[in-house]
JSON list of C-alpha atoms in Angstrom, two decimals:
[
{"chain": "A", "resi": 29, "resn": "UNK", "atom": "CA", "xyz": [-15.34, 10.41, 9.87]},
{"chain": "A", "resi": 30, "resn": "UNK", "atom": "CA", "xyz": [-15.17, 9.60, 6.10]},
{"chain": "A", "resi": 31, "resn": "UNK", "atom": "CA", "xyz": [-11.08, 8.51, 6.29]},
{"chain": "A", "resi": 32, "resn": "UNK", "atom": "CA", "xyz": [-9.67, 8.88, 2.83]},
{"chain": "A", "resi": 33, "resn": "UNK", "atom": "CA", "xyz": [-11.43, 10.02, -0.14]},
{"chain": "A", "resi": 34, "resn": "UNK", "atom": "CA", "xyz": [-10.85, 9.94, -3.50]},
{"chain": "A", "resi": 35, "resn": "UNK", "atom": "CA", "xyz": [-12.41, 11.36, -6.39]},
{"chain": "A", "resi": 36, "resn": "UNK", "atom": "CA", "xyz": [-13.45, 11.13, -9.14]},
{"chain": "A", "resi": 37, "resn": "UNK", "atom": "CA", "xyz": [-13.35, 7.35, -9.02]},
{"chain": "A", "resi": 38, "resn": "UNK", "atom": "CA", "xyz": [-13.67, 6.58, -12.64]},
{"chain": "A", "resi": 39, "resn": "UNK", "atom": "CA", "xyz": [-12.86, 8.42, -15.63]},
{"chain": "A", "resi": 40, "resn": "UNK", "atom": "CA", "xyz": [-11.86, 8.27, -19.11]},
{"chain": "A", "resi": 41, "resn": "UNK", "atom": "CA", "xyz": [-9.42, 11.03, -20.63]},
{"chain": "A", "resi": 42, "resn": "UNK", "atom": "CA", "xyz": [-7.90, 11.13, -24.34]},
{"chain": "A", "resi": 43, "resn": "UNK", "atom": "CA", "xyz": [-4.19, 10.89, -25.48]},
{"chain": "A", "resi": 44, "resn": "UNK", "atom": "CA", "xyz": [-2.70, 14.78, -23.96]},
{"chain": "A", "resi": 45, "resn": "UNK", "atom": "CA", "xyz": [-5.06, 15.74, -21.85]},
{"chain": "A", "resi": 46, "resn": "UNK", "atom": "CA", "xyz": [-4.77, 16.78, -18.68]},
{"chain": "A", "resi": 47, "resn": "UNK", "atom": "CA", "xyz": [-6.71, 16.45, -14.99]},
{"chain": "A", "resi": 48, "resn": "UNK", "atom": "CA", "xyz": [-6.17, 16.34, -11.36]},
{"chain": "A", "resi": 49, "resn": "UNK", "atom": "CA", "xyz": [-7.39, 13.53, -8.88]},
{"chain": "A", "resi": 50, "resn": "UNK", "atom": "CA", "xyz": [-8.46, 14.47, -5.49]},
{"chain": "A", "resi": 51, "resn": "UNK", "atom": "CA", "xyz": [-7.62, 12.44, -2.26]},
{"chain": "A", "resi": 52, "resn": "UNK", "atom": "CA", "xyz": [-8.86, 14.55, 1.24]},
{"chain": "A", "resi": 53, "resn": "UNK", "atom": "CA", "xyz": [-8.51, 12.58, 4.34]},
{"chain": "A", "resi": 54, "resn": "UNK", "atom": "CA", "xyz": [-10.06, 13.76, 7.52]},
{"chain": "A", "resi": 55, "resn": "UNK", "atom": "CA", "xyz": [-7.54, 12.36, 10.34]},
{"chain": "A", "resi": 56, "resn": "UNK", "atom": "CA", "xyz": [-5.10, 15.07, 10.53]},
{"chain": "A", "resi": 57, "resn": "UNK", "atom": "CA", "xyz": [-2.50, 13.03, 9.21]},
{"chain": "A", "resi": 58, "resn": "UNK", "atom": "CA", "xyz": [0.90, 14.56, 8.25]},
{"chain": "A", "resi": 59, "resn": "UNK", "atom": "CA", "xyz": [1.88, 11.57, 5.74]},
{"chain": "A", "resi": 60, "resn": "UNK", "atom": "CA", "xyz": [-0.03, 11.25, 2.22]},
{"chain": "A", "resi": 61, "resn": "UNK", "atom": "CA", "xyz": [0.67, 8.62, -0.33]},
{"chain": "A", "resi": 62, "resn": "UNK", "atom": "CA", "xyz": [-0.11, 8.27, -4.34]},
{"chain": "A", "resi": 63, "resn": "UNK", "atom": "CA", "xyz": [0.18, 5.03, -5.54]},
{"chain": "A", "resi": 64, "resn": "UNK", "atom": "CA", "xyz": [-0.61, 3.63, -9.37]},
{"chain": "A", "resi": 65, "resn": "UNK", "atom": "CA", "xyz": [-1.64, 0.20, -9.56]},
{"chain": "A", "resi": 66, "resn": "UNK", "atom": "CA", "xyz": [-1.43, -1.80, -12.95]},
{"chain": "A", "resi": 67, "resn": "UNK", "atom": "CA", "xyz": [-3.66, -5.08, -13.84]},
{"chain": "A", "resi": 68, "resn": "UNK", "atom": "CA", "xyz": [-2.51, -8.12, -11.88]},
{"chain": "A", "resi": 69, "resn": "UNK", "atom": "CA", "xyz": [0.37, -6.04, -10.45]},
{"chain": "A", "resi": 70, "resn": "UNK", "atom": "CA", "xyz": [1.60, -4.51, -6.93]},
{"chain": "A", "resi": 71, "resn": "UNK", "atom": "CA", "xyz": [1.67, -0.77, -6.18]},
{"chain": "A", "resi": 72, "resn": "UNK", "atom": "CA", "xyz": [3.77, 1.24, -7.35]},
{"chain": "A", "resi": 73, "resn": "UNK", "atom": "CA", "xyz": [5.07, 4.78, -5.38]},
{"chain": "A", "resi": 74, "resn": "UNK", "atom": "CA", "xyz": [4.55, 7.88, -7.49]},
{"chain": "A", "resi": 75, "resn": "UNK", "atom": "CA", "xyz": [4.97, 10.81, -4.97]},
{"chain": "A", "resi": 76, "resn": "UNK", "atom": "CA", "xyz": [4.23, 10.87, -1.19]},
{"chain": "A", "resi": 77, "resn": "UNK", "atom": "CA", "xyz": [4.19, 14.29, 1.16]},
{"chain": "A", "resi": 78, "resn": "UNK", "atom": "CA", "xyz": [5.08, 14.58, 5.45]},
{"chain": "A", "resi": 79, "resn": "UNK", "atom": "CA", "xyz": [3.17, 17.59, 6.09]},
{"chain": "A", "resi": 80, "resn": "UNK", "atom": "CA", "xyz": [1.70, 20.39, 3.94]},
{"chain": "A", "resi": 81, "resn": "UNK", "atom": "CA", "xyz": [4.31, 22.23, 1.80]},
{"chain": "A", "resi": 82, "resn": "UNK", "atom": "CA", "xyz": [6.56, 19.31, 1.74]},
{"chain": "A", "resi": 83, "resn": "UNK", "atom": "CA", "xyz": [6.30, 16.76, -1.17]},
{"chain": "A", "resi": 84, "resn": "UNK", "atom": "CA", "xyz": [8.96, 13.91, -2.65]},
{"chain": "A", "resi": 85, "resn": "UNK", "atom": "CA", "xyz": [9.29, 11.70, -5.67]},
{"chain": "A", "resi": 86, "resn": "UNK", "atom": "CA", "xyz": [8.29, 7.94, -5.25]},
{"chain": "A", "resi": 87, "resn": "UNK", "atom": "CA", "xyz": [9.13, 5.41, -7.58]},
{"chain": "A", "resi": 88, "resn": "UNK", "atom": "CA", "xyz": [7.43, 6.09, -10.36]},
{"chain": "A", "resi": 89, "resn": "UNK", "atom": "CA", "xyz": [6.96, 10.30, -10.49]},
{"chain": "A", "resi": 90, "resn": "UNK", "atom": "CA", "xyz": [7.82, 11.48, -14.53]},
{"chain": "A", "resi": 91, "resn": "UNK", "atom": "CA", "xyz": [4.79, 12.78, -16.24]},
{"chain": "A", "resi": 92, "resn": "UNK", "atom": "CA", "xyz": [3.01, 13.99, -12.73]},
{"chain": "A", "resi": 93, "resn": "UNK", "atom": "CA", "xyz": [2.76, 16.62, -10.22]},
{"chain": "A", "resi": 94, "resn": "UNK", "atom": "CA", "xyz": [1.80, 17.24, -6.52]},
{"chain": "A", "resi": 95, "resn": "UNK", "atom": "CA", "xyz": [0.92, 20.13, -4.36]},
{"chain": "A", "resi": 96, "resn": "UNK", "atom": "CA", "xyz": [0.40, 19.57, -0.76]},
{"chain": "A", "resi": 97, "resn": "UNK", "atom": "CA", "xyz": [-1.11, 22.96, 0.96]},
{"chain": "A", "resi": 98, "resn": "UNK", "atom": "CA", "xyz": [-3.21, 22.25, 3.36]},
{"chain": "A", "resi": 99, "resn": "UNK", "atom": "CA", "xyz": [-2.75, 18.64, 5.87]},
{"chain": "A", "resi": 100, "resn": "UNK", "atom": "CA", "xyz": [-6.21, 17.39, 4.39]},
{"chain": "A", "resi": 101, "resn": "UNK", "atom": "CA", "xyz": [-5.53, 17.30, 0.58]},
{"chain": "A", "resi": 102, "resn": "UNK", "atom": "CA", "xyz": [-2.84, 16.12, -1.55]},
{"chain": "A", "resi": 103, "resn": "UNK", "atom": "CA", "xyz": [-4.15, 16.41, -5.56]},
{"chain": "A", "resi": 104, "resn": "UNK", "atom": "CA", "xyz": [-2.43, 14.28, -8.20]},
{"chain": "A", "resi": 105, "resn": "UNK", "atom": "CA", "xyz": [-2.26, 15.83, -11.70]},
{"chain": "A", "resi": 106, "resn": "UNK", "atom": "CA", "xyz": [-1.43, 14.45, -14.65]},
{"chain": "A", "resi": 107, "resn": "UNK", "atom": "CA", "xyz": [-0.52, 16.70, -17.73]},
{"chain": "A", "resi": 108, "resn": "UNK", "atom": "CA", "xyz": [-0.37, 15.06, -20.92]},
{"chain": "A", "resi": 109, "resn": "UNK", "atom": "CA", "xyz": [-2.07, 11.97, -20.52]},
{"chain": "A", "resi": 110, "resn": "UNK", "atom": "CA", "xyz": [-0.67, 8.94, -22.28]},
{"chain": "A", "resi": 111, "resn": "UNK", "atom": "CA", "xyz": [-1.78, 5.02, -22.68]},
{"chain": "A", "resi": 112, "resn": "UNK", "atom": "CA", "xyz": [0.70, 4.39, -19.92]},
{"chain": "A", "resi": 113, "resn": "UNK", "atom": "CA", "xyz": [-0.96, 6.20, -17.19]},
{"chain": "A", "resi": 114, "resn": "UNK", "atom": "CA", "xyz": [-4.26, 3.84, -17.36]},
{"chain": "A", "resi": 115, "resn": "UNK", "atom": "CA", "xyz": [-3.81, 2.57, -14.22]},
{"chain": "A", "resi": 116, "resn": "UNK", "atom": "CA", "xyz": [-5.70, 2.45, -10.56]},
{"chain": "A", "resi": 117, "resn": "UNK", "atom": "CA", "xyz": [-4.61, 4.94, -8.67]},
{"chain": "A", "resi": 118, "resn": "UNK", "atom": "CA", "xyz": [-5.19, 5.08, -4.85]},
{"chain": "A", "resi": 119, "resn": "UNK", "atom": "CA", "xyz": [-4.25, 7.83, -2.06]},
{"chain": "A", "resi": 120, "resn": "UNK", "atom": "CA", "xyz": [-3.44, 7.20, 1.33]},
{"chain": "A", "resi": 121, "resn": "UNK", "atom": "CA", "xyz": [-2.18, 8.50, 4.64]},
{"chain": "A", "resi": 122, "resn": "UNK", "atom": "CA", "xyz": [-0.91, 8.41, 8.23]},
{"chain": "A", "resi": 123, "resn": "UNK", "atom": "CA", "xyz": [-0.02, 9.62, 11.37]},
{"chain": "A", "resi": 124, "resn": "UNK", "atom": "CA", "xyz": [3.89, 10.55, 11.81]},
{"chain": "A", "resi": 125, "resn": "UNK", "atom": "CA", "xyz": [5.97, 8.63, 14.39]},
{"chain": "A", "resi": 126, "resn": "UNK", "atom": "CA", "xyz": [7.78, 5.05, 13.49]},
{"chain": "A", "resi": 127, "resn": "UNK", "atom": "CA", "xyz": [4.84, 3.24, 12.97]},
{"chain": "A", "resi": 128, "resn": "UNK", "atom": "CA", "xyz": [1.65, 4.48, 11.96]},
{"chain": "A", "resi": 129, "resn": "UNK", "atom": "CA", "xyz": [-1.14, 2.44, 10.16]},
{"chain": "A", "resi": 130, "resn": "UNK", "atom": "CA", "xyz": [-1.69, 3.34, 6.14]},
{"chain": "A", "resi": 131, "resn": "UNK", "atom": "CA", "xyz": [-5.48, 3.97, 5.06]},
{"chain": "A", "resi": 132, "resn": "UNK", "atom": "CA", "xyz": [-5.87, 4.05, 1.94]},
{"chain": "A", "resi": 133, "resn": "UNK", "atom": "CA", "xyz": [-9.43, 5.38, -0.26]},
{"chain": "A", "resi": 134, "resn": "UNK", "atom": "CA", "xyz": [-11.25, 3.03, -2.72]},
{"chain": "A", "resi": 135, "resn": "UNK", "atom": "CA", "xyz": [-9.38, 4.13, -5.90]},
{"chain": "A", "resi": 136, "resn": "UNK", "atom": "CA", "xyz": [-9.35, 6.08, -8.57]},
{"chain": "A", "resi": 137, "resn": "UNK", "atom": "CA", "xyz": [-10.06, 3.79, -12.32]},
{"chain": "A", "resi": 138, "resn": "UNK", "atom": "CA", "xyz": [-8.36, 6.02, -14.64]},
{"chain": "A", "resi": 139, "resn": "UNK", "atom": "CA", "xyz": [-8.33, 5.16, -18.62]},
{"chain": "A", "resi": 140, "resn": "UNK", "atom": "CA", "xyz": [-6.44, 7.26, -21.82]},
{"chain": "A", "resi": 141, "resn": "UNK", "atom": "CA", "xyz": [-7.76, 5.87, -24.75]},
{"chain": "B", "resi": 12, "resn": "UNK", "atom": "CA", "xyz": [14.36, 2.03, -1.24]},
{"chain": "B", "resi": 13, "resn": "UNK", "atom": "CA", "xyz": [13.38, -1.14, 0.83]},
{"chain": "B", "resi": 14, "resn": "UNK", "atom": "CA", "xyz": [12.73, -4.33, -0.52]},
{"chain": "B", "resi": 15, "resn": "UNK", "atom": "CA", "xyz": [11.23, -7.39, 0.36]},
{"chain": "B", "resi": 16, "resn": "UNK", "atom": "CA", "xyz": [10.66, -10.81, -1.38]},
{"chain": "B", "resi": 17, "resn": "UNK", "atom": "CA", "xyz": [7.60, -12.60, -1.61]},
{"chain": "B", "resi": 18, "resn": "UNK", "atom": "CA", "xyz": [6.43, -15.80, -3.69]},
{"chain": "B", "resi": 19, "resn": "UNK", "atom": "CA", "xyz": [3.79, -14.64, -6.40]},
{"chain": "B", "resi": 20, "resn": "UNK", "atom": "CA", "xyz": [1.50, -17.06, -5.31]},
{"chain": "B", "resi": 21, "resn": "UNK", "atom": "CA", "xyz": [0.43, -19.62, -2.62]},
{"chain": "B", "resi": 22, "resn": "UNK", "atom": "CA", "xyz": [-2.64, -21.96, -2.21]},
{"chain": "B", "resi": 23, "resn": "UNK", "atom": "CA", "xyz": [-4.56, -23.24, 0.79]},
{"chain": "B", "resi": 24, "resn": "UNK", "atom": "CA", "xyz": [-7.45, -24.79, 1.52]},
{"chain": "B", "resi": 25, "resn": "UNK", "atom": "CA", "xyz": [-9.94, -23.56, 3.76]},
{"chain": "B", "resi": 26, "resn": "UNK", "atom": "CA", "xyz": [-10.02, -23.88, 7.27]},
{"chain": "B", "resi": 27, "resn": "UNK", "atom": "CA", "xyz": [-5.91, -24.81, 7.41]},
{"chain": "B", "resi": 28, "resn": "UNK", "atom": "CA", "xyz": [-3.24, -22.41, 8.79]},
{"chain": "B", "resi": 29, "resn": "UNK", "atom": "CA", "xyz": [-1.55, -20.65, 5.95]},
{"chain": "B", "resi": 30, "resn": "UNK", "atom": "CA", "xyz": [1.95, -19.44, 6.23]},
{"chain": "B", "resi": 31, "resn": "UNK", "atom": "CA", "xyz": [2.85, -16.36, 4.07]},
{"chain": "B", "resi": 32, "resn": "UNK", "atom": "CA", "xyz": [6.88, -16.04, 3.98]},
{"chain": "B", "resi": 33, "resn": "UNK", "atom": "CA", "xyz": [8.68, -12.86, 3.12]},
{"chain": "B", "resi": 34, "resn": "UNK", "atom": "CA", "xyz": [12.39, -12.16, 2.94]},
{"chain": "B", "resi": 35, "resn": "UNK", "atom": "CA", "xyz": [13.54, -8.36, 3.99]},
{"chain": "B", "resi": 36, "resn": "UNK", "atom": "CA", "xyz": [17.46, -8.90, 4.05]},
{"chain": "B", "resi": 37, "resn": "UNK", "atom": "CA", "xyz": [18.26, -4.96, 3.89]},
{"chain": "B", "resi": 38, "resn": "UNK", "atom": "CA", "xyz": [16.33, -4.14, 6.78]},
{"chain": "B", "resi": 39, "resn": "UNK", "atom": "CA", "xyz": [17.73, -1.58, 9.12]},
{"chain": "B", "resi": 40, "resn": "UNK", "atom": "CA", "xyz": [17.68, -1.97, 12.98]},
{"chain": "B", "resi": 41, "resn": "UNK", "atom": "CA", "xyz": [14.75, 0.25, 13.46]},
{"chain": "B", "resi": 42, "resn": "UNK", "atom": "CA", "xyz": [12.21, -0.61, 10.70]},
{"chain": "B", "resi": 43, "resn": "UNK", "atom": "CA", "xyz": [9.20, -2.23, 11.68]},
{"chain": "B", "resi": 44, "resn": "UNK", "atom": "CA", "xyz": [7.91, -5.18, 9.19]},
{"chain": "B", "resi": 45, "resn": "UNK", "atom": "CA", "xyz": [3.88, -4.60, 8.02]},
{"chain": "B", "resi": 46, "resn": "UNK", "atom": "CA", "xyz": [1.82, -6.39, 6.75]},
{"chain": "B", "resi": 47, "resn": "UNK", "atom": "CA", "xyz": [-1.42, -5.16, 4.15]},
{"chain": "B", "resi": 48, "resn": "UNK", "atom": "CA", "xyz": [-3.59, -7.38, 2.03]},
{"chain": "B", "resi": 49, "resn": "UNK", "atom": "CA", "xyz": [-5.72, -6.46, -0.48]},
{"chain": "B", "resi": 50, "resn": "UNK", "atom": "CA", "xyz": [-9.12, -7.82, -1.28]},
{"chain": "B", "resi": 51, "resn": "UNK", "atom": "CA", "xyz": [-10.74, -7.57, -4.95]},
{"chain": "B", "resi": 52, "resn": "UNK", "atom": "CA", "xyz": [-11.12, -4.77, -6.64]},
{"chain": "B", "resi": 53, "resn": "UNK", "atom": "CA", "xyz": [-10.43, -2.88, -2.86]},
{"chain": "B", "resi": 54, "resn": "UNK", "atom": "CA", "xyz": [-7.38, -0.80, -1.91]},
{"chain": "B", "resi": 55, "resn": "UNK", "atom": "CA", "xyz": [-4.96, -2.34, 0.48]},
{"chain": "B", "resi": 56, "resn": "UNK", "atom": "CA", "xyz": [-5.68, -2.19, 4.28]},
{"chain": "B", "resi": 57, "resn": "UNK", "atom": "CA", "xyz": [-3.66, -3.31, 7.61]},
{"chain": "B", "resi": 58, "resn": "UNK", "atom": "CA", "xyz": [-2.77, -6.24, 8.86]},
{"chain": "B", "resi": 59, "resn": "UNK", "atom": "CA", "xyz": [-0.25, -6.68, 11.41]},
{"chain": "B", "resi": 60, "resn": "UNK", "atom": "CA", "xyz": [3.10, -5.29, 12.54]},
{"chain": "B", "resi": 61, "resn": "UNK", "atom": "CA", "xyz": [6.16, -5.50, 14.74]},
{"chain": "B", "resi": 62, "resn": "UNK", "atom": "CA", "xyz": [9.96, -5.25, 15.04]},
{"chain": "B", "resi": 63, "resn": "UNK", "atom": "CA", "xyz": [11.24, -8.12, 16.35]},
{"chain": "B", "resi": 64, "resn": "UNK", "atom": "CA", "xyz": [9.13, -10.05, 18.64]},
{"chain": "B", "resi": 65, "resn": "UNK", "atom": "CA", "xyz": [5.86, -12.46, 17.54]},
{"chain": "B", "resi": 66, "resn": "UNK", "atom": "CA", "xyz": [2.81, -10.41, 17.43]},
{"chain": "B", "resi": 67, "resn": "UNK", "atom": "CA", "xyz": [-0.90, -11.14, 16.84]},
{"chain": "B", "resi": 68, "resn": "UNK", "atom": "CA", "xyz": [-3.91, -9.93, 16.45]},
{"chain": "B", "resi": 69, "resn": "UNK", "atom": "CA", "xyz": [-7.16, -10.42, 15.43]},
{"chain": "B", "resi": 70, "resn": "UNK", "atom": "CA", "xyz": [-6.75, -11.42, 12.07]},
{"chain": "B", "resi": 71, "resn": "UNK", "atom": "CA", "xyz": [-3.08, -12.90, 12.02]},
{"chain": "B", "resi": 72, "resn": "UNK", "atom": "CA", "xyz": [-0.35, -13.59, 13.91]},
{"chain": "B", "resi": 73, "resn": "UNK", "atom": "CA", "xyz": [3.37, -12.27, 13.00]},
{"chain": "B", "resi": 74, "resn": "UNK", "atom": "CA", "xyz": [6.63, -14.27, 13.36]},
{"chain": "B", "resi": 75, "resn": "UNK", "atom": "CA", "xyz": [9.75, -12.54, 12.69]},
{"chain": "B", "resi": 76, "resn": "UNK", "atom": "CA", "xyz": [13.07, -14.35, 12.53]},
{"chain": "B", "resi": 77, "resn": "UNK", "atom": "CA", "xyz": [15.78, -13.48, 15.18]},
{"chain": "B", "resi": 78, "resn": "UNK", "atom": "CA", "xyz": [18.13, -11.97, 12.64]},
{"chain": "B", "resi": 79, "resn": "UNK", "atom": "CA", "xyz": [15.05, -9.98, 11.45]},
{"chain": "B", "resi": 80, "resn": "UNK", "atom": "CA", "xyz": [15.69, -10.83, 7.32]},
{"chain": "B", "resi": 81, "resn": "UNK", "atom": "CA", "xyz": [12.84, -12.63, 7.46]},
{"chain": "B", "resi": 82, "resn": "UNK", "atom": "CA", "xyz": [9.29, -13.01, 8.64]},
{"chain": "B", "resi": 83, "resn": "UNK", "atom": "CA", "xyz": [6.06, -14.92, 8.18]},
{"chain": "B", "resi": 84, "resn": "UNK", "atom": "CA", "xyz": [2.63, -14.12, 8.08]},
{"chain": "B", "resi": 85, "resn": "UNK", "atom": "CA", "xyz": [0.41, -16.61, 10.00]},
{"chain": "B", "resi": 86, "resn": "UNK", "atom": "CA", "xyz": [-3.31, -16.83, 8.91]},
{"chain": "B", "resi": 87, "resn": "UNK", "atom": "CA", "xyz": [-4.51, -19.69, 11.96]},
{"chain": "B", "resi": 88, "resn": "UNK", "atom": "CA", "xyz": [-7.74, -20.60, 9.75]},
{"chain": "B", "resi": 89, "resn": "UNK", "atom": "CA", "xyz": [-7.79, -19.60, 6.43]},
{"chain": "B", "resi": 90, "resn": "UNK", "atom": "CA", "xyz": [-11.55, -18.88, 4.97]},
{"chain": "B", "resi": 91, "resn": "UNK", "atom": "CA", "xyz": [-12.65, -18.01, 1.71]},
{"chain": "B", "resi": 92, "resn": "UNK", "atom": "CA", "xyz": [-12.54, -14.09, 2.57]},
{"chain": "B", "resi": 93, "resn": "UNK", "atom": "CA", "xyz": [-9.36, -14.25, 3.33]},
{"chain": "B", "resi": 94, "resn": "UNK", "atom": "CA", "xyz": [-7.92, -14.67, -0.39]},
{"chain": "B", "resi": 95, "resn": "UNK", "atom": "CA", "xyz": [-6.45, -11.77, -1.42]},
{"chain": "B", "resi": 96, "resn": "UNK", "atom": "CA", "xyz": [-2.71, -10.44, -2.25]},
{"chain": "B", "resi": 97, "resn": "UNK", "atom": "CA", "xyz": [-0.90, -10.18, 0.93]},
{"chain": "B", "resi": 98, "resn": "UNK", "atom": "CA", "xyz": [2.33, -7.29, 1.19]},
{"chain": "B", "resi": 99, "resn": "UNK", "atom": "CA", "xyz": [5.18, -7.30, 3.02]},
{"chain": "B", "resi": 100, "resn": "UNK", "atom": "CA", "xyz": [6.49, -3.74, 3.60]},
{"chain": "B", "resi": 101, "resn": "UNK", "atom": "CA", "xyz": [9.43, -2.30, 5.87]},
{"chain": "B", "resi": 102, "resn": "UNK", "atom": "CA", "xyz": [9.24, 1.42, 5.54]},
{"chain": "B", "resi": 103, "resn": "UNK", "atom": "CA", "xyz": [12.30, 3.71, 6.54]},
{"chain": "B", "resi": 104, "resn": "UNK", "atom": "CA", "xyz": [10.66, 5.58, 9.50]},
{"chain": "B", "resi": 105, "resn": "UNK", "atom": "CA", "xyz": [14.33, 7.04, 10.64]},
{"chain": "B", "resi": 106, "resn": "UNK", "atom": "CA", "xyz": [14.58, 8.30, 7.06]},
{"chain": "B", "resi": 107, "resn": "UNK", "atom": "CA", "xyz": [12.45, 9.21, 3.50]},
{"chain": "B", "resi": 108, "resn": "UNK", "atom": "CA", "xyz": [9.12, 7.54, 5.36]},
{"chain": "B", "resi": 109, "resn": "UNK", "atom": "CA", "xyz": [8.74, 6.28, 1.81]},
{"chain": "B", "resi": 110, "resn": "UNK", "atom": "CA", "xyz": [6.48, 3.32, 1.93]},
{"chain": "B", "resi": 111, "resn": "UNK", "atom": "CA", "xyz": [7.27, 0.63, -1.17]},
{"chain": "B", "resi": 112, "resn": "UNK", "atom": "CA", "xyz": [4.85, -2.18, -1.82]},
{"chain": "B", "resi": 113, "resn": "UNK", "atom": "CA", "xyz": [6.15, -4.78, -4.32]},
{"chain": "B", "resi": 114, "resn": "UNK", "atom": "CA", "xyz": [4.45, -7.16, -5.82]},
{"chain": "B", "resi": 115, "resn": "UNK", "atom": "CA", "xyz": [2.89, -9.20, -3.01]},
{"chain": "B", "resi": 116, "resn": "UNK", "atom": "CA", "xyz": [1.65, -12.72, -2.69]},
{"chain": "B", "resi": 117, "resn": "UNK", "atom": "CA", "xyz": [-1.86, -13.79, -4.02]},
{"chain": "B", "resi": 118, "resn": "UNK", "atom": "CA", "xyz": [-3.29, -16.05, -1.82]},
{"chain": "B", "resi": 119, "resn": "UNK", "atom": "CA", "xyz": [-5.56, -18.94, -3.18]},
{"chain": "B", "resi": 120, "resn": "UNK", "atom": "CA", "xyz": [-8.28, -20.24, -0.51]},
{"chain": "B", "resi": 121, "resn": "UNK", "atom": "CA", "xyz": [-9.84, -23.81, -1.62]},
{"chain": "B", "resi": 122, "resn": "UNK", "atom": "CA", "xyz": [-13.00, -24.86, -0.58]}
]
């Protein structure tokens, strides 16, 4: 039972170009979660799904996308990267129901240089 | 979009209780009140929850205020593992199940 996983968990992409960041989970959860996390600050919402086929803007969604096709994966891509998408970025998920605990992978370490 | 209010930062030494305040004056009726932390260089995990009566567990203990705007994370001994930036979340289950973190409280432990 590996829980979330993200890959790749570093990597280094110049100014416009694009890539997608994997996050699988293994629970058979229905909720997903992409978060961005800047130095020194809090986490910041950038799309989230409840089940595959069904995705939603966060706080934070201009300049990336989401699919959501099967329950196990939710891919972030970014097209056109820019300086302002350096940033942590982790993925997590849940079960449905009022409460339901958030697990969250290690963390993708993302830099546009 | 929910939001709660949390000093940036607290300080404690080791082996004291720590109290972590947070304010959540728009919550609705039916949100529950979490709590994450998040070591170093690790992604956030689970805490505690409830919805309006004390809780604890394990690791903490949860008080929640009888109007429900506000609550307090209880840490009975604080040790050096236990510094970290500590969130206060209450997610709209009844609506968008969006789940917004702000900016948390980085906790200090002294030896």
């Amino acid at each position: 039972n590996a829980g979330v996983t993200q890959t790749p968990k570093f990597r280094i992409l110049k100014i416009g170009q694009s890539m997608t960041l994997q996050c699988a989970q293994d629970m058979n959860h229905n909720y997903m979660y992409w978060y961005r996390q800047d130095p020194g600050m809090g986490l910041k919402l950038i799309y989230y799904s409840v089940g595959a086929g069904i995705t939603d803007k966060g706080e934070v969604p201009n300049g990336y996308n989401v699919s959501r096709s099967t329950t196990e994966d939710f891919p972030l891509r970014l097209e056109l990267a820019a300086p302002s998408q350096t940033s942590v970025y982790f993925c997590a998920s849940k079960t449905g129901g009022d409460f339901g605990e958030l697990f969250f992978g290690e963390g993708s370490r993302l830099t546009v240089l | 979009d929910a939001k709660t209010t949390q000093p940036n930062s607290m300080e404690s030494n080791e082996e004291e209780p720590v109290h972590l305040p947070c304010n959540h004056s728009t919550i609705s009726g039916t949100d529950y009140i979490h709590w994450y932390r998040q070591l170093p260089s690790q992604g956030p995990e689970y805490v505690i929850h409830g919805l309006t009566s004390n809780v604890n567990n394990r690791m903490a203990s949860l008080a929640i205020a009888e109007d429900r705007k506000s609550s307090t994370l209880i840490l009975h001994r604080a040790t050096l593992r236990d510094a970290a930036v500590y969130y206060c979340i209450h997610p709209n289950t009844s609506g968008t199940y969006k789940y917004i973190f702000g900016t948390g409280t980085r906790l200090k432990v002294l030896a």
